[in-house]
Amino acid sequence: MTACLQKQPGTRILGRWLAASLVLCGATSFSSAQGLSAELDATAASIESKVIEWRRDFHAHPELSNRETRTAGIVAEHLRSLGLEVRTGIAHTGVAALLRGAKPGPTIALRADMDALPVTEQTDVPFKSTVTTEFRGERVGVMHACGHDAHMAILMGVADVLARNKNGLSGQVLFIFQPAEEGAPEGERGGARLMLEEGLFEIARPKAVFGLHVIASLPTGVIGYRSGPMMAGSDSFKLEVRGRQTHGSRPWGGVDPIVASAQIIMGLQTIVSRQVDITDTPVVLSLGAIKGGIRFNIIPDAVEMIGTLRTFDDAVRSDVMERMRQTTSH
């Protein structure tokens, strides 16, 4: 099932999305939600300029995974100003805050991600990112190219709206700001799993967790939803093809990992295009980087490849992973 709300101001949709979430989890009744929705609409409209300001500030000052120090500080300061119970430093830079409603009831959680990507921004907006950093030995730009700046600003706005209307709430709302959604740096741990291991739900165990993600294909002010998974599960992988170094003038004297890598790459591409029934469930298998060799006339002894697998179904995920193992080992 798919649906969307159209021709409504974005702040009004925000208020109604919040009210619907509270009804689904029993934090308020349907009749109460109708009145609460109007209050949420009005409050959301009053803070729209603040939400825009937060988003643009985050966009101009992006931080990579497990490095969201400034970002987390701004988030935590705002949540404390609302009188919420705030915990910081979860999974390095994660932030969580608890809002207690005036009446007893269940706990729900609302979640946003915090980290940016190693991407150089090529826009001309006044709040364009000019941040650069070292990443995998190269100087790269840093950008909120996946919308996490918007996600954080929205959730900060949601916290503001609900804190002002807590007398209408039955239960509690746990606000979760997750670091390293894009994946922790090599050799480090982070993200949702580490937040759970470090006791995130000891603060309060939610009945359900709600999240959202911006998407460019929908008009402003429209929310899309569907039954079943909306976003694909993501796996990252690294392959190392080992050969034997030799001079480029005598390739027979070694084992060429570049040629072997080319064969593997083509084989991996046929998994999705020829071996998986994508009419049943979508699958995407992509290589993002290939590294091997340092000179034009030397065949290297190894090639490294990294990539991502995106799936919606656990059985399909396992099947594709097994096909990847077969492709890379034969």
mmCIF file of C-alpha atoms in Angstrom:
data_model
loop_
_atom_site.group_PDB
_atom_site.id
_atom_site.type_symbol
_atom_site.label_atom_id
_atom_site.label_comp_id
_atom_site.label_asym_id
_atom_site.label_seq_id
_atom_site.Cartn_x
_atom_site.Cartn_y
_atom_site.Cartn_z
ATOM 1 C CA MET A 1 0.000 0.000 0.000
ATOM 2 C CA THR A 2 1.258 3.460 -0.837
ATOM 3 C CA ALA A 3 -0.269 6.836 -0.091
ATOM 4 C CA CYS A 4 0.663 10.474 0.347
ATOM 5 C CA LEU A 5 -0.788 13.691 1.681
ATOM 6 C CA GLN A 6 -0.792 16.502 -0.854
ATOM 7 C CA LYS A 7 -1.333 20.259 -0.971
ATOM 8 C CA GLN A 8 -0.751 20.760 2.756
ATOM 9 C CA PRO A 9 1.871 23.010 4.332
ATOM 10 C CA GLY A 10 4.813 20.987 5.601
ATOM 11 C CA THR A 11 4.294 22.107 9.216
ATOM 12 C CA ARG A 12 0.656 20.973 9.148
ATOM 13 C CA ILE A 13 1.651 17.553 7.858
ATOM 14 C CA LEU A 14 4.277 17.364 10.618
ATOM 15 C CA GLY A 15 1.622 17.963 13.271
ATOM 16 C CA ARG A 16 -0.729 15.367 11.851
ATOM 17 C CA TRP A 17 2.057 12.806 11.443
ATOM 18 C CA LEU A 18 2.868 13.258 15.119
ATOM 19 C CA ALA A 19 -0.758 12.895 16.161
ATOM 20 C CA ALA A 20 -1.160 9.744 14.058
ATOM 21 C CA SER A 21 1.984 8.221 15.597
ATOM 22 C CA LEU A 22 0.666 8.867 19.092
ATOM 23 C CA VAL A 23 -2.705 7.280 18.294
ATOM 24 C CA LEU A 24 -1.085 4.172 16.763
ATOM 25 C CA CYS A 25 0.877 3.549 19.951
ATOM 26 C CA GLY A 26 -1.931 4.375 22.349
ATOM 27 C CA ALA A 27 -0.307 7.545 23.672
ATOM 28 C CA THR A 28 -3.588 9.351 23.054
ATOM 29 C CA SER A 29 -7.087 8.510 21.867
ATOM 30 C CA PHE A 30 -8.430 9.244 18.398
ATOM 31 C CA SER A 31 -10.844 11.853 19.731
ATOM 32 C CA SER A 32 -8.092 13.484 21.778
ATOM 33 C CA ALA A 33 -5.761 13.367 18.780
ATOM 34 C CA GLN A 34 -8.172 15.432 16.703
ATOM 35 C CA GLY A 35 -7.866 18.307 19.158
ATOM 36 C CA LEU A 36 -4.166 17.668 19.726
ATOM 37 C CA SER A 37 -3.526 17.737 15.988
ATOM 38 C CA ALA A 38 -4.797 21.299 15.746
ATOM 39 C CA GLU A 39 -2.529 22.341 18.625
ATOM 40 C CA LEU A 40 0.431 20.587 17.028
ATOM 41 C CA ASP A 41 -0.272 22.292 13.690
ATOM 42 C CA ALA A 42 -0.244 25.714 15.328
ATOM 43 C CA THR A 43 2.895 25.052 17.351
ATOM 44 C CA ALA A 44 4.722 23.551 14.369
ATOM 45 C CA ALA A 45 3.921 26.615 12.269
ATOM 46 C CA SER A 46 5.322 28.890 14.973
ATOM 47 C CA ILE A 47 8.747 27.192 14.954
ATOM 48 C CA GLU A 48 9.111 26.655 11.198
ATOM 49 C CA SER A 49 11.771 29.357 10.877
ATOM 50 C CA LYS A 50 13.785 27.750 13.711
ATOM 51 C CA VAL A 51 13.677 24.352 12.010
ATOM 52 C CA ILE A 52 14.921 25.889 8.759
ATOM 53 C CA GLU A 53 17.705 27.710 10.631
ATOM 54 C CA TRP A 54 18.834 24.497 12.361
ATOM 55 C CA ARG A 55 18.857 22.575 9.108
ATOM 56 C CA ARG A 56 20.936 25.187 7.324
ATOM 57 C CA ASP A 57 23.404 25.383 10.209
ATOM 58 C CA PHE A 58 23.862 21.600 10.224
ATOM 59 C CA HIS A 59 24.242 21.657 6.443
ATOM 60 C CA ALA A 60 26.990 24.278 6.616
ATOM 61 C CA HIS A 61 28.841 22.382 9.380
ATOM 62 C CA PRO A 62 28.657 18.667 8.496
ATOM 63 C CA GLU A 63 30.566 16.028 10.462
ATOM 64 C CA LEU A 64 31.450 12.468 9.456
ATOM 65 C CA SER A 65 30.461 9.266 11.268
ATOM 66 C CA ASN A 66 31.590 9.060 14.917
ATOM 67 C CA ARG A 67 32.820 12.656 14.627
ATOM 68 C CA GLU A 68 29.482 14.453 15.195
ATOM 69 C CA THR A 69 30.770 16.410 18.202
ATOM 70 C CA ARG A 70 29.515 19.905 17.333
ATOM 71 C CA THR A 71 26.277 18.479 15.985
ATOM 72 C CA ALA A 72 25.588 16.472 19.139
ATOM 73 C CA GLY A 73 26.307 19.507 21.306
ATOM 74 C CA ILE A 74 23.712 21.624 19.507
ATOM 75 C CA VAL A 75 21.131 18.846 19.693
ATOM 76 C CA ALA A 76 21.714 18.183 23.401
ATOM 77 C CA GLU A 77 21.619 21.875 24.313
ATOM 78 C CA HIS A 78 18.252 22.300 22.595
ATOM 79 C CA LEU A 79 16.757 19.213 24.236
ATOM 80 C CA ARG A 80 17.915 20.365 27.680
ATOM 81 C CA SER A 81 16.342 23.777 27.069
ATOM 82 C CA LEU A 82 13.001 21.989 26.669
ATOM 83 C CA GLY A 83 13.330 20.378 30.090
ATOM 84 C CA LEU A 84 13.880 16.868 28.735
ATOM 85 C CA GLU A 85 15.977 14.196 30.448
ATOM 86 C CA VAL A 86 19.056 14.117 28.203
ATOM 87 C CA ARG A 87 21.804 11.519 27.900
ATOM 88 C CA THR A 88 24.855 12.107 25.685
ATOM 89 C CA GLY A 89 27.895 10.123 24.586
ATOM 90 C CA ILE A 90 25.951 7.016 23.566
ATOM 91 C CA ALA A 91 27.942 5.164 20.905
ATOM 92 C CA HIS A 92 30.513 7.995 21.006
ATOM 93 C CA THR A 93 28.367 10.984 19.997
ATOM 94 C CA GLY A 94 24.766 9.781 20.164
ATOM 95 C CA VAL A 95 22.108 11.724 22.036
ATOM 96 C CA ALA A 96 18.844 10.534 23.592
ATOM 97 C CA ALA A 97 16.213 12.487 25.490
ATOM 98 C CA LEU A 98 13.037 11.486 27.290
ATOM 99 C CA LEU A 99 9.834 13.535 27.389
ATOM 100 C CA ARG A 100 7.329 12.457 30.026
ATOM 101 C CA GLY A 101 3.675 13.127 29.245
ATOM 102 C CA ALA A 102 1.257 14.356 31.880
ATOM 103 C CA LYS A 103 -0.644 11.051 31.961
ATOM 104 C CA PRO A 104 0.433 7.399 32.135
ATOM 105 C CA GLY A 105 0.785 5.446 28.911
ATOM 106 C CA PRO A 106 3.217 3.673 26.574
ATOM 107 C CA THR A 107 6.596 4.889 25.362
ATOM 108 C CA ILE A 108 7.289 5.574 21.688
ATOM 109 C CA ALA A 109 10.625 6.543 20.142
ATOM 110 C CA LEU A 110 11.340 8.992 17.325
ATOM 111 C CA ARG A 111 14.723 8.723 15.619
ATOM 112 C CA ALA A 112 16.975 10.825 13.377
ATOM 113 C CA ASP A 113 20.502 10.218 12.044
ATOM 114 C CA MET A 114 23.344 12.711 12.430
ATOM 115 C CA ASP A 115 26.359 11.986 10.216
ATOM 116 C CA ALA A 116 27.377 13.460 6.871
ATOM 117 C CA LEU A 117 29.192 11.945 3.887
ATOM 118 C CA PRO A 118 32.673 12.414 2.335
ATOM 119 C CA VAL A 119 31.219 14.287 -0.647
ATOM 120 C CA THR A 120 32.271 17.679 -2.026
ATOM 121 C CA GLU A 121 29.262 19.976 -2.322
ATOM 122 C CA GLN A 122 28.702 21.542 -5.734
ATOM 123 C CA THR A 123 25.803 23.901 -5.010
ATOM 124 C CA ASP A 124 25.710 27.686 -4.737
ATOM 125 C CA VAL A 125 23.373 28.027 -1.736
ATOM 126 C CA PRO A 126 24.451 30.497 0.984
ATOM 127 C CA PHE A 127 24.705 27.665 3.543
ATOM 128 C CA LYS A 128 26.883 25.487 1.298
ATOM 129 C CA SER A 129 29.381 23.252 3.088
ATOM 130 C CA THR A 130 33.026 24.212 2.679
ATOM 131 C CA VAL A 131 34.243 21.630 5.207
ATOM 132 C CA THR A 132 37.069 19.307 4.164
ATOM 133 C CA THR A 133 38.755 16.427 5.958
ATOM 134 C CA GLU A 134 41.091 13.474 5.523
ATOM 135 C CA PHE A 135 39.267 10.318 4.429
ATOM 136 C CA ARG A 136 41.042 7.124 3.379
ATOM 137 C CA GLY A 137 44.255 9.061 2.888
ATOM 138 C CA GLU A 138 42.735 11.746 0.658
ATOM 139 C CA ARG A 139 41.519 15.303 1.237
ATOM 140 C CA VAL A 140 37.781 15.322 0.568
ATOM 141 C CA GLY A 141 34.786 17.554 1.095
ATOM 142 C CA VAL A 142 32.137 16.795 3.707
ATOM 143 C CA MET A 143 28.440 17.263 2.942
ATOM 144 C CA HIS A 144 25.002 16.395 4.249
ATOM 145 C CA ALA A 145 24.163 14.767 0.917
ATOM 146 C CA CYS A 146 21.696 12.245 2.395
ATOM 147 C CA GLY A 147 19.375 14.595 4.270
ATOM 148 C CA HIS A 148 20.494 13.959 7.838
ATOM 149 C CA ASP A 149 20.657 17.723 8.410
ATOM 150 C CA ALA A 150 16.932 17.866 7.679
ATOM 151 C CA HIS A 151 16.191 14.776 9.777
ATOM 152 C CA MET A 152 17.860 16.308 12.843
ATOM 153 C CA ALA A 153 16.192 19.689 12.405
ATOM 154 C CA ILE A 154 12.795 18.008 12.016
ATOM 155 C CA LEU A 155 13.251 15.904 15.158
ATOM 156 C CA MET A 156 14.439 18.914 17.154
ATOM 157 C CA GLY A 157 11.285 20.669 16.003
ATOM 158 C CA VAL A 158 9.166 17.658 16.953
ATOM 159 C CA ALA A 159 10.700 17.672 20.442
ATOM 160 C CA ASP A 160 9.895 21.367 20.751
ATOM 161 C CA VAL A 161 6.288 20.872 19.631
ATOM 162 C CA LEU A 162 5.618 17.889 21.888
ATOM 163 C CA ALA A 163 7.303 19.475 24.914
ATOM 164 C CA ARG A 164 4.937 22.424 24.616
ATOM 165 C CA ASN A 165 1.968 20.050 24.404
ATOM 166 C CA LYS A 166 3.038 17.429 26.959
ATOM 167 C CA ASN A 167 -0.123 17.925 29.023
ATOM 168 C CA GLY A 168 -2.018 16.256 26.179
ATOM 169 C CA LEU A 169 0.278 13.221 26.074
ATOM 170 C CA SER A 170 -0.276 9.860 27.725
ATOM 171 C CA GLY A 171 3.070 8.126 28.180
ATOM 172 C CA GLN A 172 6.587 9.043 27.137
ATOM 173 C CA VAL A 173 8.486 9.953 23.969
ATOM 174 C CA LEU A 174 12.135 8.935 23.558
ATOM 175 C CA PHE A 175 14.030 11.100 21.065
ATOM 176 C CA ILE A 176 17.018 9.306 19.501
ATOM 177 C CA PHE A 177 19.776 11.064 17.547
ATOM 178 C CA GLN A 178 21.920 8.304 16.046
ATOM 179 C CA PRO A 179 25.545 8.783 14.966
ATOM 180 C CA ALA A 180 27.340 6.784 12.269
ATOM 181 C CA GLU A 181 24.253 5.745 10.318
ATOM 182 C CA GLU A 182 26.418 5.716 7.196
ATOM 183 C CA GLY A 183 28.775 3.247 8.876
ATOM 184 C CA ALA A 184 31.537 3.679 11.427
ATOM 185 C CA PRO A 185 35.065 4.425 10.179
ATOM 186 C CA GLU A 186 37.251 1.408 9.491
ATOM 187 C CA GLY A 187 38.485 -0.104 12.738
ATOM 188 C CA GLU A 188 35.781 1.577 14.832
ATOM 189 C CA ARG A 189 32.331 0.594 16.061
ATOM 190 C CA GLY A 190 29.286 2.813 16.064
ATOM 191 C CA GLY A 191 25.710 3.331 14.990
ATOM 192 C CA ALA A 192 22.441 1.801 16.151
ATOM 193 C CA ARG A 193 23.838 -1.520 17.369
ATOM 194 C CA LEU A 194 26.376 0.164 19.631
ATOM 195 C CA MET A 195 23.704 2.519 20.982
ATOM 196 C CA LEU A 196 21.614 -0.503 21.974
ATOM 197 C CA GLU A 197 24.608 -2.265 23.518
ATOM 198 C CA GLU A 198 25.361 0.842 25.568
ATOM 199 C CA GLY A 199 21.901 0.856 27.123
ATOM 200 C CA LEU A 200 19.818 3.149 24.925
ATOM 201 C CA PHE A 201 16.573 1.401 25.842
ATOM 202 C CA GLU A 202 17.475 1.339 29.530
ATOM 203 C CA ILE A 203 16.371 4.974 29.476
ATOM 204 C CA ALA A 204 12.904 3.786 28.416
ATOM 205 C CA ARG A 205 11.857 0.792 26.331
ATOM 206 C CA PRO A 206 9.624 1.974 23.479
ATOM 207 C CA LYS A 207 6.585 0.144 22.163
ATOM 208 C CA ALA A 208 7.581 1.256 18.655
ATOM 209 C CA VAL A 209 10.254 3.366 16.957
ATOM 210 C CA PHE A 210 9.277 5.807 14.208
ATOM 211 C CA GLY A 211 11.663 7.324 11.680
ATOM 212 C CA LEU A 212 11.470 9.280 8.466
ATOM 213 C CA HIS A 213 13.693 10.035 5.493
ATOM 214 C CA VAL A 214 13.565 12.932 3.065
ATOM 215 C CA ILE A 215 13.201 12.009 -0.597
ATOM 216 C CA ALA A 216 13.627 14.302 -3.580
ATOM 217 C CA SER A 217 10.962 12.592 -5.687
ATOM 218 C CA LEU A 218 8.081 13.813 -3.482
ATOM 219 C CA PRO A 219 6.856 17.427 -3.588
ATOM 220 C CA THR A 220 7.441 19.629 -0.548
ATOM 221 C CA GLY A 221 4.759 19.037 2.068
ATOM 222 C CA VAL A 222 3.973 15.475 0.984
ATOM 223 C CA ILE A 223 4.486 12.372 3.132
ATOM 224 C CA GLY A 224 4.710 8.945 1.505
ATOM 225 C CA TYR A 225 4.186 5.661 3.325
ATOM 226 C CA ARG A 226 3.600 1.999 2.515
ATOM 227 C CA SER A 227 3.093 -1.359 4.178
ATOM 228 C CA GLY A 228 6.224 -3.473 4.532
ATOM 229 C CA PRO A 229 9.773 -2.127 4.248
ATOM 230 C CA MET A 230 10.201 1.383 2.893
ATOM 231 C CA MET A 231 14.006 1.560 2.893
ATOM 232 C CA ALA A 232 16.378 -1.250 1.917
ATOM 233 C CA GLY A 233 18.729 -2.901 4.374
ATOM 234 C CA SER A 234 22.359 -2.049 3.632
ATOM 235 C CA ASP A 235 25.431 -4.293 3.833
ATOM 236 C CA SER A 236 28.948 -3.121 3.053
ATOM 237 C CA PHE A 237 31.644 -5.485 1.846
ATOM 238 C CA LYS A 238 35.370 -5.498 1.099
ATOM 239 C CA LEU A 239 37.108 -7.876 -1.304
ATOM 240 C CA GLU A 240 40.859 -8.399 -1.565
ATOM 241 C CA VAL A 241 42.170 -10.143 -4.668
ATOM 242 C CA ARG A 242 45.714 -11.379 -4.111
ATOM 243 C CA GLY A 243 48.136 -12.096 -6.949
ATOM 244 C CA ARG A 244 51.909 -11.963 -7.381
ATOM 245 C CA GLN A 245 53.690 -8.779 -8.368
ATOM 246 C CA THR A 246 55.647 -8.657 -11.607
ATOM 247 C CA HIS A 247 56.830 -6.144 -14.184
ATOM 248 C CA GLY A 248 54.319 -5.052 -16.804
ATOM 249 C CA SER A 249 56.711 -6.179 -19.561
ATOM 250 C CA ARG A 250 56.538 -9.807 -18.414
ATOM 251 C CA PRO A 251 53.036 -10.514 -17.021
ATOM 252 C CA TRP A 252 53.660 -14.275 -17.296
ATOM 253 C CA GLY A 253 56.095 -13.912 -14.414
ATOM 254 C CA GLY A 254 53.374 -13.158 -11.874
ATOM 255 C CA VAL A 255 49.659 -13.456 -11.159
ATOM 256 C CA ASP A 256 47.644 -10.420 -12.263
ATOM 257 C CA PRO A 257 45.016 -9.433 -9.643
ATOM 258 C CA ILE A 258 43.712 -6.630 -11.876
ATOM 259 C CA VAL A 259 42.534 -9.014 -14.592
ATOM 260 C CA ALA A 260 41.092 -11.331 -11.933
ATOM 261 C CA SER A 261 39.296 -8.360 -10.372
ATOM 262 C CA ALA A 262 37.792 -7.436 -13.730
ATOM 263 C CA GLN A 263 36.370 -10.941 -14.048
ATOM 264 C CA ILE A 264 34.984 -10.780 -10.507
ATOM 265 C CA ILE A 265 33.365 -7.405 -11.150
ATOM 266 C CA MET A 266 31.563 -8.685 -14.233
ATOM 267 C CA GLY A 267 30.530 -11.821 -12.360
ATOM 268 C CA LEU A 268 29.088 -9.809 -9.484
ATOM 269 C CA GLN A 269 27.049 -7.723 -11.900
ATOM 270 C CA THR A 270 25.383 -10.823 -13.332
ATOM 271 C CA ILE A 271 24.065 -11.815 -9.892
ATOM 272 C CA VAL A 272 21.406 -9.108 -10.009
ATOM 273 C CA SER A 273 20.935 -8.932 -13.782
ATOM 274 C CA ARG A 274 20.787 -12.687 -14.458
ATOM 275 C CA GLN A 275 20.459 -14.723 -11.248
ATOM 276 C CA VAL A 276 17.961 -12.958 -8.945
ATOM 277 C CA ASP A 277 14.237 -12.578 -9.661
ATOM 278 C CA ILE A 278 13.991 -8.821 -9.177
ATOM 279 C CA THR A 279 10.281 -8.880 -10.045
ATOM 280 C CA ASP A 280 9.800 -10.440 -6.598
ATOM 281 C CA THR A 281 11.927 -8.015 -4.581
ATOM 282 C CA PRO A 282 14.429 -5.316 -5.607
ATOM 283 C CA VAL A 283 18.166 -5.866 -5.142
ATOM 284 C CA VAL A 284 21.078 -3.512 -5.780
ATOM 285 C CA LEU A 285 24.736 -4.590 -5.754
ATOM 286 C CA SER A 286 27.244 -1.793 -6.341
ATOM 287 C CA LEU A 287 31.010 -1.414 -6.175
ATOM 288 C CA GLY A 288 32.076 1.983 -4.890
ATOM 289 C CA ALA A 289 35.877 1.883 -5.009
ATOM 290 C CA ILE A 290 38.722 -0.154 -6.521
ATOM 291 C CA LYS A 291 42.327 0.274 -5.459
ATOM 292 C CA GLY A 292 45.411 -1.544 -6.676
ATOM 293 C CA GLY A 293 48.902 -0.731 -7.858
ATOM 294 C CA ILE A 294 51.093 2.361 -7.712
ATOM 295 C CA ARG A 295 52.853 2.473 -11.122
ATOM 296 C CA PHE A 296 51.836 2.264 -14.767
ATOM 297 C CA ASN A 297 54.355 -0.503 -15.511
ATOM 298 C CA ILE A 298 54.091 -2.722 -12.427
ATOM 299 C CA ILE A 299 51.429 -5.392 -12.013
ATOM 300 C CA PRO A 300 50.523 -5.219 -8.300
ATOM 301 C CA ASP A 301 50.270 -8.063 -5.851
ATOM 302 C CA ALA A 302 46.753 -7.158 -4.631
ATOM 303 C CA VAL A 303 43.582 -5.260 -5.516
ATOM 304 C CA GLU A 304 41.009 -4.100 -2.968
ATOM 305 C CA MET A 305 37.349 -3.468 -3.802
ATOM 306 C CA ILE A 306 34.597 -2.116 -1.551
ATOM 307 C CA GLY A 307 30.890 -1.922 -2.214
ATOM 308 C CA THR A 308 27.339 -2.181 -0.935
ATOM 309 C CA LEU A 309 24.452 -4.636 -1.139
ATOM 310 C CA ARG A 310 20.881 -3.337 -0.690
ATOM 311 C CA THR A 311 17.999 -5.759 -0.070
ATOM 312 C CA PHE A 312 14.458 -5.785 1.320
ATOM 313 C CA ASP A 313 14.210 -9.494 2.147
ATOM 314 C CA ASP A 314 16.413 -11.544 4.506
ATOM 315 C CA ALA A 315 16.204 -14.715 2.390
ATOM 316 C CA VAL A 316 17.205 -12.816 -0.756
ATOM 317 C CA ARG A 317 20.042 -11.162 1.176
ATOM 318 C CA SER A 318 21.409 -14.559 2.237
ATOM 319 C CA ASP A 319 21.047 -15.941 -1.289
ATOM 320 C CA VAL A 320 22.892 -13.015 -2.882
ATOM 321 C CA MET A 321 25.674 -13.205 -0.297
ATOM 322 C CA GLU A 322 26.162 -16.896 -1.051
ATOM 323 C CA ARG A 323 26.305 -16.140 -4.789
ATOM 324 C CA MET A 324 28.885 -13.443 -4.060
ATOM 325 C CA ARG A 325 31.003 -15.982 -2.174
ATOM 326 C CA GLN A 326 30.755 -18.447 -5.059
ATOM 327 C CA THR A 327 31.644 -15.767 -7.615
ATOM 328 C CA THR A 328 34.701 -14.558 -5.720
ATOM 329 C CA SER A 329 36.078 -17.983 -4.776
ATOM 330 C CA HIS A 330 35.856 -19.867 -8.103
#
